[in-house]
Structure formats: structure tokens, C-alpha cells
Coordinates of C-alpha atoms in Angstrom, one line a residue:
X1396 CA 108.4 107.6 48.4
X1397 CA 110.6 104.5 48.4
X1398 CA 108.9 101.4 49.6
X1399 CA 112.2 99.6 50.5
X1400 CA 111.7 97.3 53.4
X1401 CA 111.5 93.7 54.5
X1402 CA 109.4 90.7 53.6
X1403 CA 109.3 88.3 56.6
X1404 CA 108.1 84.9 57.7
X1405 CA 106.9 84.5 61.3
X1406 CA 105.8 81.4 63.1
X1407 CA 104.4 80.7 66.6
X1408 CA 105.3 77.5 68.3
X1409 CA 101.7 77.0 69.5
X1410 CA 100.1 77.8 66.1
X1411 CA 101.0 74.4 64.5
X1412 CA 101.2 74.4 60.7
X1413 CA 100.6 78.1 60.3
X1414 CA 103.1 80.8 59.2
X1415 CA 102.5 84.6 58.9
X1416 CA 104.0 86.3 55.9
X1417 CA 104.1 90.1 55.9
X1418 CA 106.0 93.3 55.1
X1419 CA 107.5 96.1 57.1
X1420 CA 109.7 99.1 56.6
X1421 CA 111.1 98.6 60.1
X1422 CA 113.1 95.8 61.8
X1423 CA 111.0 92.6 61.5
X1424 CA 112.0 91.7 65.1
X1425 CA 110.3 94.8 66.2
X1426 CA 107.2 94.0 64.2
X1427 CA 107.1 90.5 65.7
X1428 CA 107.3 92.0 69.2
X1429 CA 104.4 94.3 68.4
X1430 CA 102.2 91.4 67.2
X1431 CA 103.3 89.3 70.1
X1432 CA 102.1 92.0 72.6
X1433 CA 98.4 91.3 71.7
X1434 CA 96.6 89.5 74.5
X1435 CA 95.1 87.1 71.9
X1436 CA 98.6 85.7 71.0
X1437 CA 99.4 82.6 73.1
X1438 CA 103.2 82.7 72.8
X1439 CA 105.5 85.2 71.1
X1440 CA 106.0 85.2 67.3
X1441 CA 109.5 84.3 66.1
X1442 CA 111.1 85.6 62.9
X1443 CA 112.1 82.6 60.9
X1444 CA 113.3 84.5 57.9
X1445 CA 113.6 88.0 56.6
X1446 CA 114.7 89.5 53.3
X1447 CA 115.3 93.2 52.5
X1448 CA 113.8 94.1 49.2
X1449 CA 113.5 97.2 47.0
X1450 CA 109.6 97.2 47.1
X1451 CA 108.2 95.4 50.1
X1452 CA 104.6 96.0 49.0
X1453 CA 105.2 94.3 45.6
X1454 CA 107.1 91.5 47.4
X1455 CA 104.2 90.9 49.8
X1456 CA 101.7 90.9 46.9
X1457 CA 103.8 88.4 45.0
X1458 CA 104.4 86.0 47.9
X1459 CA 100.8 86.1 49.0
X1460 CA 99.6 85.4 45.4
X1461 CA 102.2 82.6 45.1
X1462 CA 101.1 80.9 48.4
X1463 CA 97.4 81.4 47.5
X1464 CA 98.0 79.8 44.2
X1465 CA 99.4 76.8 46.1
X1466 CA 96.1 76.7 48.1
X1467 CA 97.9 77.7 51.4
X1468 CA 95.9 80.8 52.3
X1469 CA 93.7 80.5 55.4
X1470 CA 91.7 83.7 55.1
X1471 CA 91.8 86.4 52.4
X1472 CA 91.7 89.1 55.0
X1473 CA 94.6 87.8 57.1
X1474 CA 98.3 87.1 56.4
X1475 CA 98.3 83.5 57.7
X1476 CA 99.1 80.5 55.5
X1477 CA 98.9 76.8 56.2
X1478 CA 102.4 76.1 54.9
X1479 CA 105.8 74.9 56.0
X1480 CA 108.6 77.3 56.7
X1481 CA 110.4 76.0 53.7
X1482 CA 107.5 76.6 51.4
X1483 CA 107.1 80.2 52.6
X1484 CA 110.8 80.9 52.3
X1485 CA 110.9 79.4 48.8
X1486 CA 108.1 81.8 47.8
X1487 CA 110.2 84.8 49.0
X1488 CA 113.3 83.4 47.1
X1489 CA 111.2 83.1 44.0
X1490 CA 110.3 86.8 44.3
X1491 CA 114.0 87.7 44.7
X1492 CA 114.8 85.9 41.4
X1493 CA 112.4 88.2 39.6
X1494 CA 112.7 91.4 41.6
X1495 CA 114.9 93.3 39.2
X1496 CA 112.8 92.4 36.2
X1497 CA 109.5 93.7 37.5
X1498 CA 107.8 96.5 35.6
X1499 CA 105.4 98.9 37.4
X1500 CA 102.6 96.4 37.5
X1501 CA 101.5 94.1 40.3
X1502 CA 102.3 90.4 39.9
X1503 CA 99.5 88.0 38.8
X1504 CA 99.3 84.3 38.8
X1505 CA 100.6 84.3 35.2
X1506 CA 104.0 85.5 36.6
X1507 CA 104.5 82.0 38.1
X1508 CA 104.8 80.5 34.6
X1509 CA 108.1 82.4 34.1
X1510 CA 109.7 81.5 37.4
X1511 CA 111.5 78.4 35.9
X1512 CA 113.4 80.6 33.5
X1513 CA 114.4 83.2 36.1
X1514 CA 118.1 84.0 36.7
X1515 CA 119.6 82.3 39.8
X1516 CA 123.0 84.0 40.0
X1517 CA 122.0 86.3 42.8
X1518 CA 120.1 83.7 44.9
X1519 CA 121.8 81.8 47.7
X1520 CA 120.7 78.3 46.8
X1521 CA 121.8 77.0 50.2
X1522 CA 119.6 79.5 52.1
X1523 CA 116.5 77.3 52.5
X1524 CA 118.6 74.8 54.4
X1525 CA 120.2 77.6 56.4
X1526 CA 116.8 79.1 57.2
X1527 CA 115.4 75.7 58.2
X1528 CA 118.3 75.3 60.6
X1529 CA 117.6 78.7 61.9
X1530 CA 114.0 77.8 62.4
X1531 CA 115.0 74.6 64.2
X1532 CA 117.2 76.7 66.5
X1533 CA 114.3 79.1 67.3
X1534 CA 112.0 76.2 68.1
X1535 CA 114.7 74.7 70.3
X1536 CA 115.0 78.1 72.1
X1537 CA 111.3 78.0 72.8
X1538 CA 111.1 74.4 73.9
X1539 CA 114.4 74.5 75.9
X1540 CA 114.6 78.1 77.1
X1541 CA 117.0 77.3 80.0
X1542 CA 119.8 76.5 77.4
X1543 CA 119.7 80.1 76.2
X1544 CA 119.1 82.1 79.4
X1545 CA 121.8 84.5 80.5
X1546 CA 123.7 83.2 83.6
X1547 CA 122.2 85.7 86.0
X1548 CA 118.6 84.6 85.0
X1549 CA 119.5 80.9 85.4
X1550 CA 120.8 81.5 88.9
X1551 CA 117.8 83.8 89.8
X1552 CA 115.3 81.2 88.7
X1553 CA 117.2 78.5 90.6
X1554 CA 117.1 80.6 93.7
X1555 CA 113.4 81.3 93.3
X1556 CA 112.6 77.6 92.9
X1557 CA 114.5 76.7 96.0
X1558 CA 113.2 79.6 98.0
X1559 CA 109.5 78.8 97.4
X1560 CA 109.7 75.1 96.5
X1561 CA 108.5 75.5 93.0
X1562 CA 108.7 73.1 90.0
X1563 CA 109.4 70.0 92.0
X1564 CA 112.3 71.6 93.9
X1565 CA 112.5 70.8 97.6
X1566 CA 112.4 74.1 99.5
X1567 CA 115.9 75.0 100.7
X1568 CA 116.6 78.5 101.8
X1569 CA 120.4 77.9 102.0
X1570 CA 120.4 76.8 98.3
X1571 CA 118.2 79.8 97.4
X1572 CA 120.7 82.2 99.0
X1573 CA 123.6 80.6 97.3
X1574 CA 122.0 81.0 93.8
X1575 CA 120.8 84.6 94.5
X1576 CA 124.3 85.6 95.4
X1577 CA 125.6 83.9 92.2
X1578 CA 122.9 85.8 90.3
X1579 CA 124.3 89.1 91.7
X1580 CA 127.8 88.0 90.7
X1581 CA 126.5 87.6 87.1
X1582 CA 124.8 91.0 87.0
X1583 CA 121.3 90.5 88.5
X1584 CA 119.7 93.6 90.1
X1585 CA 116.6 91.8 91.3
X1586 CA 118.5 89.4 93.5
X1587 CA 119.5 92.1 96.0
X1588 CA 115.8 92.6 96.8
X1589 CA 115.1 88.9 97.1
X1590 CA 118.0 88.4 99.5
X1591 CA 116.8 91.4 101.5
X1592 CA 113.4 89.8 101.8
X1593 CA 115.0 86.6 103.2
X1594 CA 116.6 88.7 106.0
X1595 CA 113.4 90.6 106.7
X1596 CA 111.3 87.4 107.3
X1597 CA 114.1 85.1 108.5
X1598 CA 113.9 82.6 105.7
X1599 CA 116.8 80.3 106.3
X1600 CA 118.8 83.1 107.9
X1601 CA 118.5 84.9 111.2
X1602 CA 116.1 87.9 111.0
X1603 CA 118.3 91.0 110.5
X1604 CA 116.7 94.3 109.3
X1605 CA 120.1 96.0 109.1
X1606 CA 121.4 93.4 106.7
X1607 CA 118.1 93.5 104.8
X1608 CA 118.3 97.3 104.4
X1609 CA 121.9 96.9 103.2
X1610 CA 120.7 94.6 100.3
X1611 CA 117.7 96.9 99.5
X1612 CA 120.0 99.9 99.3
X1613 CA 122.4 97.9 97.0
X1614 CA 119.4 97.1 94.8
X1615 CA 118.4 100.8 94.6
X1616 CA 122.0 101.7 93.6
X1617 CA 121.7 99.2 90.7
X1618 CA 118.3 100.7 89.6
X1619 CA 115.7 98.4 91.3
X1620 CA 113.4 101.1 92.8
X1621 CA 111.0 98.4 93.9
X1622 CA 113.3 98.1 96.9
X1623 CA 111.9 101.3 98.3
X1624 CA 108.6 99.5 99.0
X1625 CA 110.5 96.8 101.0
X1626 CA 112.3 99.5 102.9
X1627 CA 109.0 101.3 103.8
X1628 CA 107.8 98.0 105.4
X1629 CA 111.0 97.6 107.4
X1630 CA 111.1 101.2 108.6
X1631 CA 107.4 101.1 109.7
X1632 CA 108.0 97.8 111.5
X1633 CA 111.0 99.4 113.3
X1634 CA 108.8 102.4 114.2
X1635 CA 110.9 104.7 112.1
X1636 CA 108.2 106.6 110.1
X1637 CA 110.6 109.4 109.3
X1638 CA 112.7 107.1 107.2
X1639 CA 109.7 105.4 105.7
X1640 CA 108.5 108.8 104.5
X1641 CA 111.9 109.6 103.0
X1642 CA 111.7 106.3 101.1
X1643 CA 108.2 107.2 99.9
X1644 CA 109.2 110.6 98.5
X1645 CA 112.4 109.2 96.9
X1646 CA 110.5 106.5 95.1
X1647 CA 107.8 109.0 93.9
X1648 CA 110.6 111.1 92.5
X1649 CA 112.8 108.4 90.9
X1650 CA 110.6 105.4 90.1
X1651 CA 108.4 104.7 87.1
X1652 CA 104.7 104.1 87.3
X1653 CA 104.9 100.5 88.5
X1654 CA 107.5 101.4 91.2
X1655 CA 105.3 104.3 92.4
X1656 CA 102.2 102.1 92.5
X1657 CA 104.0 99.4 94.5
X1658 CA 105.4 102.0 97.0
X1659 CA 102.0 103.6 97.4
X1660 CA 100.4 100.3 98.1
X1661 CA 103.0 99.3 100.6
X1662 CA 102.8 102.7 102.4
X1663 CA 99.0 102.6 102.6
X1664 CA 99.1 98.9 103.8
X1665 CA 101.6 99.9 106.5
X1666 CA 99.5 102.9 107.6
X1667 CA 96.4 100.7 107.9
X1668 CA 98.3 98.0 109.8
X1669 CA 99.7 100.4 112.3
X1670 CA 96.7 102.7 112.3
X1671 CA 98.7 105.8 111.1
X1672 CA 96.9 108.6 109.3
X1673 CA 98.1 109.6 105.8
X1674 CA 98.5 113.3 105.2
X1675 CA 96.9 115.1 102.3
X1676 CA 100.2 115.8 100.5
X1677 CA 100.9 112.1 100.1
X1678 CA 97.3 111.4 99.1
X1679 CA 97.6 113.9 96.3
X1680 CA 100.9 112.4 95.1
X1681 CA 99.1 109.0 95.1
X1682 CA 96.0 110.2 93.4
X1683 CA 97.2 109.8 89.7
X1684 CA 97.7 106.0 90.5
X1685 CA 94.5 105.5 92.5
X1686 CA 93.1 102.9 90.2
X1687 CA 96.3 100.8 90.1
X1688 CA 96.7 101.1 93.9
X1689 CA 93.2 99.9 94.5
X1690 CA 93.8 97.0 92.2
X1691 CA 96.7 95.9 94.4
X1692 CA 94.2 95.2 97.2
X1693 CA 93.0 92.0 95.7
X1694 CA 93.3 88.6 97.3
X1695 CA 92.7 85.4 95.3
X1696 CA 93.5 82.8 98.0
X1697 CA 91.1 80.6 99.9
X1698 CA 91.3 82.2 103.3
X1699 CA 87.9 83.9 103.7
X1700 CA 89.0 86.1 106.6
X1701 CA 92.0 87.4 104.7
X1702 CA 89.8 87.9 101.6
X1703 CA 87.4 90.1 103.7
X1704 CA 90.3 92.1 105.1
X1705 CA 91.5 92.9 101.6
X1706 CA 88.0 93.8 100.5
X1707 CA 87.6 96.2 103.3
X1708 CA 91.0 97.8 102.6
X1709 CA 90.1 98.2 98.9
X1710 CA 86.8 99.8 99.9
X1711 CA 88.7 102.2 102.2
X1712 CA 91.1 103.2 99.5
X1713 CA 88.4 103.9 97.0
X1714 CA 85.7 105.5 99.1
X1715 CA 87.6 107.2 102.0
X1716 CA 91.2 107.8 100.9
X1717 CA 90.4 108.8 97.3
X1718 CA 86.7 109.7 97.9
X1719 CA 85.2 108.0 94.8
X1720 CA 82.0 109.5 93.5
X1721 CA 79.1 107.4 92.2
X1722 CA 80.1 108.1 88.6
X1723 CA 83.7 107.1 89.4
X1724 CA 82.5 103.8 90.8
X1725 CA 80.4 103.1 87.7
X1726 CA 83.2 104.2 85.5
X1727 CA 85.7 101.8 87.2
X1728 CA 83.2 99.0 87.0
X1729 CA 82.8 99.4 83.2
X1730 CA 86.6 99.8 82.8
X1731 CA 87.1 96.5 84.7
X1732 CA 84.6 94.8 82.4
X1733 CA 86.3 96.2 79.4
X1734 CA 89.7 95.0 80.7
X1735 CA 88.3 91.5 81.4
X1736 CA 86.9 91.1 77.9
X1737 CA 90.1 92.7 76.4
X1738 CA 92.5 90.4 78.2
X1739 CA 90.2 87.4 78.6
X1740 CA 90.8 87.5 82.4
X1741 CA 88.9 86.6 85.5
X1742 CA 86.8 83.9 83.8
X1743 CA 85.8 86.1 80.8
X1744 CA 86.3 85.0 77.2
X1745 CA 88.4 87.4 75.1
X1746 CA 86.0 89.5 73.0
X1747 CA 87.2 92.9 71.7
X1748 CA 83.7 93.9 70.6
X1749 CA 82.4 93.5 74.2
X1750 CA 85.5 95.3 75.5
X1751 CA 84.8 98.2 73.2
X1752 CA 81.2 98.4 74.4
X1753 CA 82.1 98.6 78.0
X1754 CA 85.0 101.0 77.4
X1755 CA 82.6 103.3 75.6
X1756 CA 80.2 103.2 78.5
X1757 CA 83.1 104.0 80.8
X1758 CA 83.8 107.1 78.7
X1759 CA 80.2 108.3 79.3
X1760 CA 80.9 108.0 83.1
X1761 CA 84.1 110.1 82.7
X1762 CA 86.8 107.6 81.9
X1763 CA 89.9 108.9 80.2
X1764 CA 91.8 105.6 80.5
X1765 CA 89.3 104.0 78.1
X1766 CA 90.4 106.2 75.1
X1767 CA 93.9 104.6 75.2
X1768 CA 92.4 101.1 75.4
X1769 CA 90.0 101.7 72.5
X1770 CA 92.8 103.2 70.5
X1771 CA 95.0 100.1 70.9
X1772 CA 92.1 97.8 70.0
X1773 CA 91.6 99.6 66.7
X1774 CA 95.3 99.9 66.1
X1775 CA 96.0 96.1 66.4
X1776 CA 92.6 94.7 65.6
X1777 CA 91.6 91.1 66.2
X1778 CA 89.0 89.1 68.2
X1779 CA 86.0 90.4 66.3
X1780 CA 87.3 94.0 65.6
X1781 CA 89.0 95.0 62.3
X1782 CA 92.3 96.9 62.4
X1783 CA 91.5 100.6 61.8
X1784 CA 94.3 103.1 62.2
X1785 CA 92.0 106.0 61.4
X1786 CA 89.8 105.2 64.4
X1787 CA 92.8 104.4 66.5
X1788 CA 94.2 107.9 65.8
X1789 CA 90.8 109.5 66.5
X1790 CA 90.6 107.9 70.0
X1791 CA 94.2 108.6 70.9
X1792 CA 93.6 112.3 70.0
X1793 CA 90.4 112.4 72.0
X1794 CA 92.3 110.9 75.0
X1795 CA 95.0 113.5 74.7
X1796 CA 92.4 116.3 74.7
X1797 CA 90.8 114.7 77.8
X1798 CA 94.1 114.6 79.6
X1799 CA 95.2 111.0 79.1
X1800 CA 98.8 111.5 78.3
X1801 CA 99.5 107.8 77.8
X1802 CA 97.7 108.2 74.5
X1803 CA 100.7 110.1 73.1
X1804 CA 102.6 106.9 73.0
X1805 CA 99.8 105.1 71.1
X1806 CA 99.5 108.0 68.7
X1807 CA 103.2 108.0 67.9
X1808 CA 102.9 104.2 67.3
X1809 CA 100.2 104.8 64.7
X1810 CA 102.2 107.5 63.0
X1811 CA 105.2 105.2 63.0
X1812 CA 103.2 102.3 61.5
X1813 CA 101.6 104.6 58.9
X1814 CA 104.8 106.7 58.0
X1815 CA 103.3 110.0 59.1
X1816 CA 104.7 113.4 58.1
X1817 CA 107.6 114.6 60.2
X1818 CA 105.7 117.8 61.2
X1819 CA 102.8 115.8 62.7
X1820 CA 105.2 113.7 64.8
X1821 CA 107.1 116.8 65.9
X1822 CA 103.9 118.6 66.8
X1823 CA 102.6 115.9 69.1
X1824 CA 106.1 115.3 70.6
X1825 CA 106.3 119.0 71.6
X1826 CA 102.8 119.0 72.9
X1827 CA 103.5 116.0 75.0
X1828 CA 106.7 117.5 76.4
X1829 CA 104.6 120.6 77.4
X1830 CA 101.7 118.8 79.1
X1831 CA 102.7 115.3 80.3
X1832 CA 104.0 114.3 83.7
X1833 CA 107.5 112.8 83.9
X1834 CA 106.4 109.1 83.6
X1835 CA 104.5 109.8 80.3
X1836 CA 107.3 112.1 79.0
X1837 CA 109.8 109.2 79.3
X1838 CA 107.5 106.8 77.3
X1839 CA 106.8 109.5 74.7
X1840 CA 110.5 110.3 74.3
X1841 CA 111.4 106.6 73.8
X1842 CA 108.6 106.3 71.2
X1843 CA 109.7 109.5 69.5
X1844 CA 113.4 108.4 69.4
X1845 CA 112.4 105.0 68.0
X1846 CA 110.3 106.7 65.2
X1847 CA 113.1 109.0 64.3
X1848 CA 115.6 106.2 64.1
X1849 CA 113.4 104.0 61.9
X1850 CA 112.5 106.8 59.5
X1851 CA 115.9 108.5 59.6
X1852 CA 114.2 111.6 60.8
X1853 CA 116.5 114.4 62.0
X1854 CA 116.0 115.3 65.6
X1855 CA 116.4 119.0 66.2
X1856 CA 118.9 120.0 68.9
X1857 CA 116.1 121.8 70.8
X1858 CA 114.2 118.6 71.0
X1859 CA 117.3 116.7 72.3
X1860 CA 117.7 119.4 75.0
X1861 CA 114.0 119.0 76.0
X1862 CA 114.7 115.3 76.6
X1863 CA 118.1 115.7 78.3
X1864 CA 116.7 116.1 81.9
X1865 CA 115.2 112.6 81.6
X1866 CA 118.2 111.1 79.9
X1867 CA 118.9 108.4 82.5
X1868 CA 115.3 107.1 82.5
X1869 CA 115.0 107.3 78.7
X1870 CA 118.2 105.2 78.3
X1871 CA 116.8 102.7 80.8
X1872 CA 113.6 102.5 78.8
X1873 CA 115.5 102.0 75.5
X1874 CA 117.7 99.3 76.9
X1875 CA 115.4 96.5 75.6
X1876 CA 116.5 97.3 72.0
X1877 CA 120.3 97.4 71.5
X1878 CA 120.2 99.5 68.3
X1879 CA 117.7 101.9 69.8
X1880 CA 119.9 102.2 72.9
X1881 CA 123.0 103.0 70.8
X1882 CA 121.0 105.6 68.8
X1883 CA 119.7 107.3 71.9
X1884 CA 123.2 107.2 73.4
X1885 CA 124.5 109.1 70.3
X1886 CA 121.8 111.7 70.7
X1887 CA 122.9 112.7 74.2
X1888 CA 126.6 112.5 73.6

């Protein structure tokens, strides 16, 4: 099989003096995004330079040997080097000089003696300067992000700062409203919801629920389903439970997992505030998100009375509404400890080994969520745990067998990274489309389409038709990647 791909140089603005040099058969930007998603990475990695080569494994071996020979390697088991961007890029350019002359043997340190005599006619001698300028531009983007934000985001941030008095801004609701409206003009969808909230609470404007609902409805039309949660609050406040219920059902049909969690939280909170019982149908619709809903009832402020109110509400949600058993409580406690060690949150130090220990205990108490977390720890590695795709695959498959359909996305990620056989990818795609709920199907479809695009894998017409009912949401999920979005668009045309 051809090993054509890319050799790339990444840097992280907060990892001073270090560069990461690696290979990939995919888009290096995508690989950088994956590495940046780890909770142990302080800020995103940036691609300083990439070069397409005929044999990316050989190229990586050569460049690593070259930089090691210069004494730049930090750790033999990692791809980090204490070197300047120019040095790392020079190493890749040296490989490019020799690429066509390599035989079927791996490069050794002796190869470097021949570099001086290597042909230069195919090498862009100005490229190190160009790459250095590119790197400076990337650093400038990190240090001065406002210079590169789209207009709608600039206006949205200005509105937010004025609305809440953040970042040394003097609180000014009139200015906030002006900037939110400009954000809408430049294409923001979130701004509709923020303006609606101003009219709900009377922030700088006269309270007007009718105007608020108008903006919330506009937000929904533009794809912001979080607006349903705001509408539920307004309708409950106006004693219109019938419309609040309609918003709940629409959100549970149209929204993604985050939208649904937010709407469930707002609906439960309203029912508790106005002492309204929740019928069994809605409780069953909420049940798949019970952990996320309970987590919403957290208060981190200093008001002890408010803190106790939230604690009692969370207890009600867990023990009364969703009727947690003893094992479920123990399971959730271990999952929370695992999450804290995995993310380094709530005062815990990031420690993947400790996270694994607690996730595995959670599994003994019946957790299915923990399989996905363990799979991702082994997939990415780090913080005391070695990368192990075989174990990642094992836990993702266990999770699927136990009913954790989020594991399909992780499993396809492993297959994508390891260049799995097409029949394996197809098998798990079809299995996911047969057993997953709509939220998980959308994630699986996006991952499947991405895999097929990267590996130029033909998608059977039957598979396209399986995805077609979810076309709109799949396209929304793929929007973050322009090339993936265009590819998905061509599938459904």
C-alpha cells in the first residue's frame, strides 16, 4: 500500500522552544486539531509547515534522525524536539533533496554526509523564509486574535463585553444592543438569543416578552435551537404551559444532545419553580440525558442559600425524577472522579492513570459511559498512559456491545488513524445506523463520511440513502471543515 502523505511541523505558542514533527496520510490541519483536543494541551497546535511526500514513514524517520543527530530530541518515545522552526523545516527540505534517490532502506546517520552533494533543482530555496513568515503570521494570530476574527464574532464579543461589563468595559446595555444587532447583520445566529434575553429581563430595554419571543423564533429559524430553552422560560412565566410543552417537544426532535440537555434543564427548573409535576412521557424522553441534566444543577458562587437550593434540586433530579439506585450513585461518583482526573478539573491534577482506575471501577457498577472515556485515553495517550490503539479498539467495541453508541465515533476514529479495511468500516457503520439513536447516528455519519473522503473509499448508494433522512444535521455537523462539507454536499446532490 502507498505511504504517500505529509510530513509536518507543529508548534504551540505556550510550549516555548519546542516543535513537534510527525507524519500523517490525512490533512495536517486535521491532525493538529486532533492533538489539540487533548485536555493536556494548553493551547491549540498550529501547523507551521507541511510537505507532501511519496513515503511519509521514510520522511519522518529521516527527519527524526536528522534532528536527533543535531541533539534536538527531547524524548526518544515522543515526537517533540527542542529546535527552531527554521531548523525543523530545513530538516524536511534536506529530505526532499534526497527523496527520489532513496533505495528501499531506512536512512541512517551516514546519509547526512551526502546531503551537501544533493541536487537542489527541485527545492524552493526561498521556502525557509516563506515558512518563517508564515509562522510569524500564525503567532500573530494567536497573540492578536481580534485582528483575524470574522466581523460577526467581533461584534458579538463587543456586545457581550458591554452587556456584562467584562474586560474593563463599562457596562452599557445600549452599546451591547447596538453590537448584537450588527453581529446579526454580519451573519451571527447567537445574537438573536442574546437580544431576546435582554428583552426578557429588561436589560437596558423595557421588558417585552413578545419582542423576546420574536428574536428567539428568529434564532431558531437560523439554527440556534438553544432558543427553545429561553422560550420555555418565557411561556412558563406567562402561564402558558401548553406552548412551553410544544417548545420542549420541538427541541427534543430537532436539537442535538447539548440543545436537548439545556431544554430539559430549563423545563425541570421551571416545573420546580412553579411547582408543576412532570409527566412520565417527558421523564422518559429526558432519561438518556439524566447525567448531563443533573450536572447542570451545579452552583459555584458564594451565595450559600442559592448553593443549597441547587444541591436540593440536583438531589431531586437524581433520586426522585430519575430514581437513581445505590449502584447508579456509586457509578456516577466514580465517573465524576474519572472525569476530574482526566480533565484536571475541580482542583484535581490531570492524571490519566488515576482516571483509568476510576473509570474501570465505574464499569463494575454498571457504567457504559466509561468505555468511551477509556477508549479515548488509550487512543490519544499521554499523562502517564501510553497510546495503544489495540486497547482503544477493545474498549470502544465493549462499549458498543453494552449500548454506548457514542463509542462508534471513537471506533471509526481508530480505524481512520490505522487505515482499517473498508469492510470493517462499513460493518460498524451499518451496525451503528441500525442501533443508534438520532444524535449518535449524526456523529457516526460525519465520522464515516470523513473516513471515506480521506481514504478515497467509495460510499455505496445504499449507505447514502441511509444517511439522507439526517442530511440537514449531518451537513451542519460537517460545516467546521470546508472540504468535508463540500464532499458531503456532493454525496447528497
